[in-house]
Coordinates of C-alpha atoms in Angstrom, one line a residue:
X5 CA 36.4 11.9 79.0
X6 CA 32.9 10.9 78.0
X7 CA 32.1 10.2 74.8
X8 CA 28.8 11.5 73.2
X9 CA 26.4 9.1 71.5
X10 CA 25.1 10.3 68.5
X11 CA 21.0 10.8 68.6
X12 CA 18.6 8.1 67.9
X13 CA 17.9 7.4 64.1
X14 CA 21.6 9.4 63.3
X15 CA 22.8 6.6 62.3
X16 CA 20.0 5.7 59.9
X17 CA 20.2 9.0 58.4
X18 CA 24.2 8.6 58.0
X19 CA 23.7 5.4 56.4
X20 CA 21.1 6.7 53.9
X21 CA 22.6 9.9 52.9
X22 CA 25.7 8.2 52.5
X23 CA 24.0 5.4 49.7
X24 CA 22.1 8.4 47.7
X25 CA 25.6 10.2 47.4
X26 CA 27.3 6.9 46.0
X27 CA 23.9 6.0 44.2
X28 CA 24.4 9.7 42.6
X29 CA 27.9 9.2 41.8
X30 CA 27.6 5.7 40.3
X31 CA 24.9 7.3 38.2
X32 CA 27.3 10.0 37.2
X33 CA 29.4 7.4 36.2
X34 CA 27.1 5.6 34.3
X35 CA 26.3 8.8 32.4
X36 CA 29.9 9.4 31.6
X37 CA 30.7 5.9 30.5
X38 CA 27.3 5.7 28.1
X39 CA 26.4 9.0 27.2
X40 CA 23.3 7.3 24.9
X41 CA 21.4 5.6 27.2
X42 CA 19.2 7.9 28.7
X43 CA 18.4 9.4 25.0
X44 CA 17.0 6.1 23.5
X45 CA 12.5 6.5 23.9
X46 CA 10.6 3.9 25.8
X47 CA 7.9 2.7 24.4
X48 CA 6.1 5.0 26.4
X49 CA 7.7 7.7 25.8
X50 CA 7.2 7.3 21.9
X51 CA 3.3 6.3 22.5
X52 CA 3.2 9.9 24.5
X53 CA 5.1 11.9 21.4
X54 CA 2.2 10.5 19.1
X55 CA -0.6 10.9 21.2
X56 CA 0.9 14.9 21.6
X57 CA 1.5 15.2 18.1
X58 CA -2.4 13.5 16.9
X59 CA -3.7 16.3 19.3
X60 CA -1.8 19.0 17.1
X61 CA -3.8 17.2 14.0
X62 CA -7.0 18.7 13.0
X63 CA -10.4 17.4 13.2
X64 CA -11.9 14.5 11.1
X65 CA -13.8 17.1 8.6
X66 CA -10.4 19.2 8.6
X67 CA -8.4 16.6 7.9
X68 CA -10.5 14.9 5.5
X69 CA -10.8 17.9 3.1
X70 CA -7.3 18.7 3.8
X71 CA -6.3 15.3 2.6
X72 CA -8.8 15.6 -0.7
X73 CA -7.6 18.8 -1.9
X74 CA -4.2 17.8 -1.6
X75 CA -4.5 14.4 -4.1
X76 CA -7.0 16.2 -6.1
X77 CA -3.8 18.9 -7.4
X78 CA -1.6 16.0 -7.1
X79 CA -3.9 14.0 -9.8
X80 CA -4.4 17.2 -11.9
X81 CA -0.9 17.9 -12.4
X82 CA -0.4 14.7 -13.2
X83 CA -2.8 13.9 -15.6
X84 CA -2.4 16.9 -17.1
X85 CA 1.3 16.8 -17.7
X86 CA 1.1 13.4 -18.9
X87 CA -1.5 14.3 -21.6
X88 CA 0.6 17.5 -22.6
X89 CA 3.4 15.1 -23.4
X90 CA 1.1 12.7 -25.8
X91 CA 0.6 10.0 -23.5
X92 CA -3.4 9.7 -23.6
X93 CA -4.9 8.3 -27.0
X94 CA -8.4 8.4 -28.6
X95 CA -8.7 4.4 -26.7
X96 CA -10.1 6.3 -24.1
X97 CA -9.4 9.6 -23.7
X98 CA -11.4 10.5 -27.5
X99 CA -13.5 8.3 -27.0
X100 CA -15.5 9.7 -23.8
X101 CA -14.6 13.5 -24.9
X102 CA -16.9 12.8 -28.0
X103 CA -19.4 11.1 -26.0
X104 CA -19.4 14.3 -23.5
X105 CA -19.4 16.7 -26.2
X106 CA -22.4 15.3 -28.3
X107 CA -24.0 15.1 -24.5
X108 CA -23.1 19.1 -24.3
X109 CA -24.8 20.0 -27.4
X110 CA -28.0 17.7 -26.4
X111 CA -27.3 14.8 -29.2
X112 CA -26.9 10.8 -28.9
X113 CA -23.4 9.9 -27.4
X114 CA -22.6 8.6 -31.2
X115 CA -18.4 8.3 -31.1
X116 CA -17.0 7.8 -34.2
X117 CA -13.6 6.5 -32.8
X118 CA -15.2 3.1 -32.2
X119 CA -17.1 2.8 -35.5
X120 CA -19.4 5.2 -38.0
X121 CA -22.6 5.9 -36.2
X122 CA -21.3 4.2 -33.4
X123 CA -23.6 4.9 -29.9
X124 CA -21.1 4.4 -27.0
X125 CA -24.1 3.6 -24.6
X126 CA -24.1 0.5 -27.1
X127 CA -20.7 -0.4 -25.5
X128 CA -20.8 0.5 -22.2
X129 CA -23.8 1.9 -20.0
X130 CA -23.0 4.8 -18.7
X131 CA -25.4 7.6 -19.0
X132 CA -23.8 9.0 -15.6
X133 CA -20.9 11.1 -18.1
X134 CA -24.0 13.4 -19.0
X135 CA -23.3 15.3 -15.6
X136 CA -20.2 16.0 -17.1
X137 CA -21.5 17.7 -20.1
X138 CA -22.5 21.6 -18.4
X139 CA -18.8 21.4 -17.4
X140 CA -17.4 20.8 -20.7
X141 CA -19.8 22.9 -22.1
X142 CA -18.5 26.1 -20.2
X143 CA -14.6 24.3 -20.7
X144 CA -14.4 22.0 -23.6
X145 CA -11.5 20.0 -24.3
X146 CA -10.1 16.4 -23.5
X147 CA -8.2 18.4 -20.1
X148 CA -11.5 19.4 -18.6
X149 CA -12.5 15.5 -18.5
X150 CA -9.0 14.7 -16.9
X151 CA -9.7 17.2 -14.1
X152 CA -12.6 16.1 -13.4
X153 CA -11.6 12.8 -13.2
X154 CA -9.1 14.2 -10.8
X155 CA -12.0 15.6 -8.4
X156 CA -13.8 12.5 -8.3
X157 CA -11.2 10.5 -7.3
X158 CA -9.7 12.5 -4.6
X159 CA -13.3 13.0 -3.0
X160 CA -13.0 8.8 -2.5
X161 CA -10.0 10.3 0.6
X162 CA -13.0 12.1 2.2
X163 CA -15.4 9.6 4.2
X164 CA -12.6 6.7 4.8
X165 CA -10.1 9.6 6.2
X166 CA -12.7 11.1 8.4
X167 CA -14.0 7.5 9.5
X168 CA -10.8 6.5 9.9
X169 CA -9.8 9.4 12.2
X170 CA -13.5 9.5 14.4
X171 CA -13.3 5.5 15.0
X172 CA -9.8 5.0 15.7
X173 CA -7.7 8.4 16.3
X174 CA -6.2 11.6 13.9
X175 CA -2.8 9.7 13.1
X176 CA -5.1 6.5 11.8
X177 CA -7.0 9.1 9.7
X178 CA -3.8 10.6 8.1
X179 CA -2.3 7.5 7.2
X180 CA -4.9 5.6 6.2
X181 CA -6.5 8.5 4.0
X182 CA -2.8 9.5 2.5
X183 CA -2.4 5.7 1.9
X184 CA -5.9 5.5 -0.2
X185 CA -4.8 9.1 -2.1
X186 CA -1.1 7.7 -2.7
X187 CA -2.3 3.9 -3.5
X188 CA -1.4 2.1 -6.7
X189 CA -4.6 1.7 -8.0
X190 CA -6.2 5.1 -7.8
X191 CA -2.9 6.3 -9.1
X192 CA -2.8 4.4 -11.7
X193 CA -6.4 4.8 -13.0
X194 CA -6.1 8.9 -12.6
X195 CA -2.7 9.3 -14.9
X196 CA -3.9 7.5 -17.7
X197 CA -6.5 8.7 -20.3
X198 CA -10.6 8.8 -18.7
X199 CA -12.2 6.0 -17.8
X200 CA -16.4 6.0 -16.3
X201 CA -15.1 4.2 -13.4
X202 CA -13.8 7.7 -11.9
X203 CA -17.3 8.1 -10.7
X204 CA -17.6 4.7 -8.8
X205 CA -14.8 5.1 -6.9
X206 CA -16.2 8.0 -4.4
X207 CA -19.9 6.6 -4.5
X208 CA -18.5 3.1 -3.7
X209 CA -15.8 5.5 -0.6
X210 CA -19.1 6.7 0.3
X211 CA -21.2 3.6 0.7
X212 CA -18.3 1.2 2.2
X213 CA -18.2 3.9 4.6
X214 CA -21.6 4.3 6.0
X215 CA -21.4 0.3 6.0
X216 CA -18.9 0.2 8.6
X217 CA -21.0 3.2 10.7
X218 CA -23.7 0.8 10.2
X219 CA -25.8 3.5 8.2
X220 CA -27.5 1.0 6.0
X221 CA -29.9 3.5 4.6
X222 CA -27.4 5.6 3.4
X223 CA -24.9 3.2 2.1
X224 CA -27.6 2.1 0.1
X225 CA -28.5 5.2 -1.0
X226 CA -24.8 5.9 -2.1
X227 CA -24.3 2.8 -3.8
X228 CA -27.8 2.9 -6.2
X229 CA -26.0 5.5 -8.6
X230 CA -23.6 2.5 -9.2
X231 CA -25.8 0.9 -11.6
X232 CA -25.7 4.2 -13.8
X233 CA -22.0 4.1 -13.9
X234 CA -20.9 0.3 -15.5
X235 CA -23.5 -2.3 -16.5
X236 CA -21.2 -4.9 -14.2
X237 CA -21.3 -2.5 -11.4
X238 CA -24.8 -3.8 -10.3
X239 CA -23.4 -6.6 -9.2
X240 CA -20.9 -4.8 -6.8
X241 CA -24.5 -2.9 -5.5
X242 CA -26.3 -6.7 -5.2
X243 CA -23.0 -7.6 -2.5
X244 CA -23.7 -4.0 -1.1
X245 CA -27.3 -5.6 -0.2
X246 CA -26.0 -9.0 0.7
X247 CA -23.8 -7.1 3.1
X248 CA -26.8 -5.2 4.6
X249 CA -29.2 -8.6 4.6
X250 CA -26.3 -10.4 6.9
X251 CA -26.3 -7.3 8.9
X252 CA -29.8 -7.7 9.4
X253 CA -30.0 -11.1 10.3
X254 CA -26.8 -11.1 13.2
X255 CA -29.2 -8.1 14.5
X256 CA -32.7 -10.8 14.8
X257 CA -30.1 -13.0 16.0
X258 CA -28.8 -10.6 18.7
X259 CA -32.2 -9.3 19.4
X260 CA -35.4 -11.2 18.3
X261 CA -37.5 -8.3 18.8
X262 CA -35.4 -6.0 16.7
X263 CA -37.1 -4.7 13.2
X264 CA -36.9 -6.8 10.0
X265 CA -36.5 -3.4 8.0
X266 CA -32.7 -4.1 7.4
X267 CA -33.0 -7.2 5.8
X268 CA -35.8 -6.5 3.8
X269 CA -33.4 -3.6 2.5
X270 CA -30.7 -5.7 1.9
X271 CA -32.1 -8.2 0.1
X272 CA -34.3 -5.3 -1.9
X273 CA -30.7 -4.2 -2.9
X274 CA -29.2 -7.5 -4.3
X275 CA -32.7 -7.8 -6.7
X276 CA -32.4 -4.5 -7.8
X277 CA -28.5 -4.9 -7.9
X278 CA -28.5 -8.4 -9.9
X279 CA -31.8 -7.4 -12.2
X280 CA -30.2 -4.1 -13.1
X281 CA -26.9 -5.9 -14.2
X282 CA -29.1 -8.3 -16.3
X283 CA -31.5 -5.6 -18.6
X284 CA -28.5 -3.4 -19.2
X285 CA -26.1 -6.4 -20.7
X286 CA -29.2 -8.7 -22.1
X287 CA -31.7 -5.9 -23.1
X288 CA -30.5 -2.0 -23.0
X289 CA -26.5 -2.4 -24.6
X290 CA -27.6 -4.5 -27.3
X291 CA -30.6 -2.6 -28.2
X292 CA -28.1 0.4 -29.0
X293 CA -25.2 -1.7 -30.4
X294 CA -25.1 -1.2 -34.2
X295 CA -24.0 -5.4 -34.2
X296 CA -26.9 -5.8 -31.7
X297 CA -25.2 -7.4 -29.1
X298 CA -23.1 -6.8 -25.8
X299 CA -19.2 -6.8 -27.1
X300 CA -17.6 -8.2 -24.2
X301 CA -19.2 -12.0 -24.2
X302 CA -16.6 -12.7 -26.1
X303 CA -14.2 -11.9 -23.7
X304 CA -15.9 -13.5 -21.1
X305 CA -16.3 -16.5 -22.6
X306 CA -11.9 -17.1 -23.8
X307 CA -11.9 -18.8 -20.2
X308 CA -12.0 -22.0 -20.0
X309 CA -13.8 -24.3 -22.4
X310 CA -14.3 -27.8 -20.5
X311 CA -17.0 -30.5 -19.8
X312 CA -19.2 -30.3 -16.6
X313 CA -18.8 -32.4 -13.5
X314 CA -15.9 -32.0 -11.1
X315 CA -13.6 -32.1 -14.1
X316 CA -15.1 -28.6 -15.5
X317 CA -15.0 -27.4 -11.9
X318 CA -11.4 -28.1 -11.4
X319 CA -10.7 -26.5 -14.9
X320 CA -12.5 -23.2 -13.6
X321 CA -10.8 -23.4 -10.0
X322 CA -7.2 -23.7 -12.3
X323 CA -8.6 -21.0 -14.5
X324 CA -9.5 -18.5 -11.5
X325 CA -6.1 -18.3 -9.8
X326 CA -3.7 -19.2 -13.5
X327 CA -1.6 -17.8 -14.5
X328 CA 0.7 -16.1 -11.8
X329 CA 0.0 -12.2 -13.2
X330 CA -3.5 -12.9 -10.9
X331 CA -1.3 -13.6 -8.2
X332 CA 0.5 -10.9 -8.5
X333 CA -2.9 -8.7 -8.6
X334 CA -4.4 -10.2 -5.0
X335 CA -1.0 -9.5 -3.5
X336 CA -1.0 -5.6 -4.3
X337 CA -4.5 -5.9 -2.9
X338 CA -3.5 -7.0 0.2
X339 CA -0.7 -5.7 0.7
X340 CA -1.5 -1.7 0.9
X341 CA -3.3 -2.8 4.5
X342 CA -0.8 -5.2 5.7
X343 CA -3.1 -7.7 4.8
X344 CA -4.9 -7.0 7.9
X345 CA -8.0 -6.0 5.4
X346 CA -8.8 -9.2 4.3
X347 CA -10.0 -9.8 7.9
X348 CA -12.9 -7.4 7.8
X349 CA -16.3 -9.0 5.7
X350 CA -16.0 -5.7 3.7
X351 CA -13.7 -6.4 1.5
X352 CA -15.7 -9.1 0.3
X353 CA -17.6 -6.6 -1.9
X354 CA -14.3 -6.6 -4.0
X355 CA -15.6 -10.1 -5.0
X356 CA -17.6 -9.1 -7.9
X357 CA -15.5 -7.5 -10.1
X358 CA -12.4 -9.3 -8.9
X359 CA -14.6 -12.5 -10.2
X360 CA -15.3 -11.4 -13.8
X361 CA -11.5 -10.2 -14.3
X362 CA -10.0 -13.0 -12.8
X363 CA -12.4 -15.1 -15.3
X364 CA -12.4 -13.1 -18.4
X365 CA -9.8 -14.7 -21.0
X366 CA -8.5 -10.9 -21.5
X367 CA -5.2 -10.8 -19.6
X368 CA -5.1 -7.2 -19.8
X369 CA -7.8 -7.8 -16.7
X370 CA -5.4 -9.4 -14.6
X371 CA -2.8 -7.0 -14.4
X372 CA -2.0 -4.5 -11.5
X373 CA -2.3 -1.5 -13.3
X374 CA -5.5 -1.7 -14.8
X375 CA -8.2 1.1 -14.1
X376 CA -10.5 -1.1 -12.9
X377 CA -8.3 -1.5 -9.8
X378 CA -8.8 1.9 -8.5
X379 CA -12.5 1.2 -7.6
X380 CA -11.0 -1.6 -5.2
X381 CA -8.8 0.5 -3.4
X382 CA -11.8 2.1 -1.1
X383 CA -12.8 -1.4 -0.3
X384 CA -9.9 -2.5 0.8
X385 CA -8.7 0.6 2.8
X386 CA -12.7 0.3 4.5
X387 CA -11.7 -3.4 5.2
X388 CA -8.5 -1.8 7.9
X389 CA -10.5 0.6 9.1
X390 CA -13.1 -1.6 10.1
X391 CA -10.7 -4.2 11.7
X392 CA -8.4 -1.0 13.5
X393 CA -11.7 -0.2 15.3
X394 CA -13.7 -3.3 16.0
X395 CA -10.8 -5.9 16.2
X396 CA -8.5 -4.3 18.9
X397 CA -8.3 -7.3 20.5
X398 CA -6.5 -8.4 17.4
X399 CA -4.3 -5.2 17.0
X400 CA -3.7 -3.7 20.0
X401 CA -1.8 -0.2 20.3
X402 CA 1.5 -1.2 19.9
X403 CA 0.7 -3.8 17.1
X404 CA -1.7 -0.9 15.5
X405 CA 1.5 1.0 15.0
X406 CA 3.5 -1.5 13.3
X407 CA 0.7 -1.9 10.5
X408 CA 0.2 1.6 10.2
X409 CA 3.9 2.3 9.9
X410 CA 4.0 -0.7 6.9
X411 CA 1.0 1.0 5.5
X412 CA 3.1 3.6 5.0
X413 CA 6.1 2.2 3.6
X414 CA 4.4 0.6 1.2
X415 CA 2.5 3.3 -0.3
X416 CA 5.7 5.3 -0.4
X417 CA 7.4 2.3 -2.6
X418 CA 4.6 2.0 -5.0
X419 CA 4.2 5.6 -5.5
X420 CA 7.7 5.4 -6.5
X421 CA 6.6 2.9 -9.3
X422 CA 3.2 4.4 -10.5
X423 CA 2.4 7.9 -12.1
X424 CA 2.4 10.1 -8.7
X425 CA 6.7 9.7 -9.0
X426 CA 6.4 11.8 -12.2
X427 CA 6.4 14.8 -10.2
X428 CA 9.6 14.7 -8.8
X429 CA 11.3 13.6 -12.7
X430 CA 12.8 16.6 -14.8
X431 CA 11.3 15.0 -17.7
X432 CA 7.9 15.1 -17.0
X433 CA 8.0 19.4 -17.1
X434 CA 9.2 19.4 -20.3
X435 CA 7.5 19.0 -23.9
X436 CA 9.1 16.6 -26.1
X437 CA 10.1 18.2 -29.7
X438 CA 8.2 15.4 -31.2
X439 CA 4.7 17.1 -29.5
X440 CA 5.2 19.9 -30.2
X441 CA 5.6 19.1 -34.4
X442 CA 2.3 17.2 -33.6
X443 CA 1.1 20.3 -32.1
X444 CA 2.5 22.5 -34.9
X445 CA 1.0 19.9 -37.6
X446 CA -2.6 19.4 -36.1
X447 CA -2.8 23.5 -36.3
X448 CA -3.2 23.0 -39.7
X449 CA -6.3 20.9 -39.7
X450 CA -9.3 23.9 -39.4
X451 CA -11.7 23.7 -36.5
X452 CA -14.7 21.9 -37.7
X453 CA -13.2 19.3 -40.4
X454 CA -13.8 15.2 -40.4
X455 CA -10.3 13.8 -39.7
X456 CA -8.7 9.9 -39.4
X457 CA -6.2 9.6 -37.2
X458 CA -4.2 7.9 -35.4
X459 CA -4.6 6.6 -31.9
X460 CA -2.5 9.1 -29.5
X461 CA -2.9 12.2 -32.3
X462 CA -6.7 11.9 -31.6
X463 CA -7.2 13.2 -28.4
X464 CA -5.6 16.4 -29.5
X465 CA -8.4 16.8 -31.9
X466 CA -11.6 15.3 -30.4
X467 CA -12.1 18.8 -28.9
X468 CA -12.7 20.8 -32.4
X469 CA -13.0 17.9 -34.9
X470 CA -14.5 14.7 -35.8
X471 CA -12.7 12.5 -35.6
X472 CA -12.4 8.6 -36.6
X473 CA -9.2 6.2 -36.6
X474 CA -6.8 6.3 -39.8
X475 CA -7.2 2.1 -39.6
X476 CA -11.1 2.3 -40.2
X477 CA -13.0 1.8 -43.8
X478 CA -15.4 0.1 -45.6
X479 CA -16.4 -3.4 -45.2
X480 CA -18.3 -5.9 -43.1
X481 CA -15.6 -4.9 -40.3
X482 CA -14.4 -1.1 -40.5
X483 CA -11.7 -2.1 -38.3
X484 CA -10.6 -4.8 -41.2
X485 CA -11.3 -2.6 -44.3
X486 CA -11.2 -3.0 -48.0
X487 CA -11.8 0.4 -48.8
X488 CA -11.9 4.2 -47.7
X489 CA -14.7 4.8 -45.3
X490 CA -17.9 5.2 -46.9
X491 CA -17.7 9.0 -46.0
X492 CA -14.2 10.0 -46.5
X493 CA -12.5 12.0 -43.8
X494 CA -11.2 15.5 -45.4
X495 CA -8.0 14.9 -43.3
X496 CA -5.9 12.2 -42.5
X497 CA -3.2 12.1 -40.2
X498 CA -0.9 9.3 -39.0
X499 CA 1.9 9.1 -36.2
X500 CA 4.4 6.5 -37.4
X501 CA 6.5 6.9 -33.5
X502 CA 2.6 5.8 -32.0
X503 CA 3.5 3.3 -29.9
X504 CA -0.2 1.5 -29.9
X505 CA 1.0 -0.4 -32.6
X506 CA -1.6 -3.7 -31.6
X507 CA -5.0 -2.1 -30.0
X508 CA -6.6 -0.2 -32.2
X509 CA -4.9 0.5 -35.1
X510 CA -2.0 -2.4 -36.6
X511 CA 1.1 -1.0 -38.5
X512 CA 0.3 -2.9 -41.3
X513 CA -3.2 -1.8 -41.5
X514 CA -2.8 1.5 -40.9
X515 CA 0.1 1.3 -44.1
X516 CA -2.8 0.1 -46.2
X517 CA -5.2 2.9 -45.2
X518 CA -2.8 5.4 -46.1
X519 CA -1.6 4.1 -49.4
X520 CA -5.5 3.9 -50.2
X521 CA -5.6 7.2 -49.4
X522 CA -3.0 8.2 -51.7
X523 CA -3.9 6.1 -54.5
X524 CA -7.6 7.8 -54.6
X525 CA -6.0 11.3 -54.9
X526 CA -5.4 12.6 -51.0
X527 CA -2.2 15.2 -51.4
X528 CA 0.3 15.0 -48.4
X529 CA 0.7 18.4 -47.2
X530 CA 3.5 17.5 -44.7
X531 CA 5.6 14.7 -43.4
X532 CA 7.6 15.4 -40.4
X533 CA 9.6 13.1 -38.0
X534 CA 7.7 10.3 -38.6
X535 CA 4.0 12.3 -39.0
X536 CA 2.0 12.0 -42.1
X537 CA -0.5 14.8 -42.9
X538 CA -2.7 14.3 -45.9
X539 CA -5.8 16.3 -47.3
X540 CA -8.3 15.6 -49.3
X541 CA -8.3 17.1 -52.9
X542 CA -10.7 19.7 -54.3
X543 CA -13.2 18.9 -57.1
X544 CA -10.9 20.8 -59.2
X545 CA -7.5 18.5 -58.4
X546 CA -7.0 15.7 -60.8
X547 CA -7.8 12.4 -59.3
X548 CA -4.4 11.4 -59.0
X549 CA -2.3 14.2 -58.3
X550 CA -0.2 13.7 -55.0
X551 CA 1.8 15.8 -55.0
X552 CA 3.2 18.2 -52.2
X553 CA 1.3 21.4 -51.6
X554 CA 3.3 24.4 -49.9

């Protein structure tokens, strides 16, 4: 019988159907024998999942307010809970709420916590804290100048988180702007007391900002106020203009018909920068110092003390990096960014003020949680930005993860070191029973009264007092007295738990004041875990009568 060939190409199509039946049962067996394989991402599966979820993210001016009002009720809360539980003091808190307050009622800044008479703009120029003063007007009190603070600092998230998010992409502008809100320095300059600074770190966001958008008009214009804010701060707007000149001369370079007009700026900017640093520390602050001089030279000039040549300049170079607690400070710098930042020219504007500290002989300078660090932190987070969008030869997409995702592990450790962790502590929601008997025995002072106190009592009274330190008195230095003040205070309160027990106010000394006190007739009206209340006597007491009153 004959035997049927199969059609042409049957064979072909045998054959193939054949292999995708075995290729479909291997790959059943496959599945069975490692169920996980198939559920581990590719890279390019995880690069699709975060280009998806950035497109969920809102817009740059979205996100950036988003990101600001979120710090600015983290910073309140946090300020504000640490000063309910005592931990501000009149060094600085006090301080700059009697400055503000004379500003309010349209008088001289004259703060009687650093001396009798004393005009703080003789300290520090500042004349910036008088925008501060309709505010406390309508609010006063030391919690209206922590808030504040609060808002000034959180506005610093704006411009780098909107930058961040137009030049390079929406998850870039969360992280980076969470990672300037959450950094160490900002966080640790916004829980402790009030410091001037608060209102350089947004102008400085601001102007760093408009630098990398190569707005050199406006970052100028941002950066002027500067000189208002901190007599060294002028120098910070001179590397602003040295910045913009450079700028300037790479575009002649690049084009020798282009206009000379940034240059000119830029080098308009350092004069007015470095000239504006020179009247206010040679000319205005000692002109309203009652010693008639600018207090900090001397703490300029504890660094090193050698002879000229190469030997002096090897002392200085020792000096400037000695000893390791400086470090320790350029690492938590660099770190926040990877230390990715240090590759864009501008964080070279930290070099100012990261010059004087590193120089001073003050080792309180040096150290990582200083105030003065949160005005670095916009620099530095500028500094990734600008290499994230103009180096991308340098960090392509996949290595742009990497620092963004260590950007973010870092912040998350510090914030578990710095102030922002107090939110999640029991502790920090409750008030200690020793605050509220300082609470209970401040009542009794009357609004209105002269009172010496001690350092953390002080801000609890700046608002409806005057008040001066318990340590001051008479005598060519009232912080070295040999008598009462030349005024006596009607009140005079001491906290023997204050743990300030160096800067401003010594235990010893302030032992002295108080048994002066006693000895020229002051009757304690209470003494309570470790406060001491006193009170002046009346004309009709008998000079030495001390004893208790009910």
């Amino acid at each position: 019988m004959r035997q049927r060939l199969p059609p042409p190409g049957a064979a072909a199509h045998f054959f193939s159907g054949t292999s995708s039946q075995v290729g479909n049962v291997v790959e059943s067996v496959e599945r069975v024998e490692h169920p996980r394989v198939e559920r581990i991402p590719s890279a390019r599966q995880f690069t699709e999942f975060c280009t998806a979820w950035g497109k969920r993210l809102p817009g740059p001016r979205v996100m950036g307010w988003t990101v600001t009002a979120v710090f600015f009720v983290l910073y309140t809360v946090v300020s504000v809970l640490r000063n309910d539980r005592m931990l501000n003091a009149g060094y600085d808190l006090g301080i700059f709420e009697q400055a503000i307050r004379a500003y309010a009622h349209g008088q001289a800044p004259i703060v009687e916590l650093k001396g009798p008479g004393f005009n703080l703009l003789g300290d520090h120029f500042h004349p910036i804290l008088a925008l501060i003063a309709p505010v406390y007007r309508l609010f006063p009190g030391g919690v209206t100048l922590l808030v504040v603070q609060a808002a000034l600092m959180a506005l610093a998230c704006y411009p780098l988180t909107r930058w961040a998010h137009r030049a390079v992409g929406p998850v870039t502008g969360l992280v980076v702007g969470c990672a300037l809100g959450a950094s160490w320095g900002i966080a640790a300059g916004v829980a402790k007391d009030f410091h001037e600074i608060c209102f350089a770190v947004p102008l400085l966001a601001f102007s760093v900002t408009a630098l990398g958008q190569r707005r050199w008009r406006a970052a100028a214009a941002w950066a002027l106020p500067l000189l208002l804010v901190k007599e060294d701060l002028g120098l910070t707007l001179a590397a602003v203009g040295a910045y913009i000149a450079w700028q300037g001369l790479r575009e002649r370079r690049a084009d020798p018909t282009a206009r000379r007009g940034t240059t000119w700026l830029g080098i308009a900017v350092v004069i007015l920068g470095a000239a504006g640093t020179a009247v206010e520390i040679l000319v205005l602050l000692p002109a309203m110092n009652p010693r008639g001089g600018f207090d900090y030279w001397q703490q300029m000039s504890d660094g090193p003390s050698s002879p000229g040549g190469l030997v002096g300049l090897a002392s200085l170079g020792l000096h400037l990096f000695w000893p390791p607690m400086k470090w320790l400070l350029l690492f938590m710098l660099a770190a926040p960014t990877a230390f990715f930042a240090v590759r864009s020219p501008l964080t070279l504007l930290c070099v100012p003020t990261l010059a004087w500290r590193l120089l001073a002989g003050n080792e309180h300078y040096w150290q990582p949680n200083f105030h003065y660090n949160a005005i670095l932190m916009p620099l530095v987070f500028a500094g990734l930005i600008d290499v994230l969008h103009r180096r991308k030869d340098l960090l392509p997409a996949r290595r742009r993860r990497k620092v963004l995702a260590f950007c973010a592990a870092f912040t998350a450790v510090t914030a578990a070191v710095y102030p922002l962790h107090d939110l999640v502590l029991p502790w920090t929601w409750r008030t200690p029973d020793h605050v509220r008997t300082a609470q209970r025995l401040l009542d009794r002072i009357p609004d209105g009264e002269t009172v010496a106190s001690s350092n953390r009592l002080a801000p609890m009274l700046t608002g409806r007092t005057t008040v001066s330190l318990v340590c001051f008195g008479t005598g060519p230095d009232p912080a070295a007295p040999t008598g009462l003040p030349a005024d006596p205070p009607r009140w005079v309160v001491s906290d023997r738990n204050d743990p300030t027990v160096k800067t401003p106010c010594r235990v010893a000394r302030t032992k002295h004041m108080l048994d002066l006190y006693r000895a020229h007739g002051y009757l304690t009206v209470a003494e309570e875990d470790g406060i001491t209340l006193l009170r002046k006597p009346t004309p009709a007491a008998a000079p030495g009568a001390a004893q208790r009153t009910p």
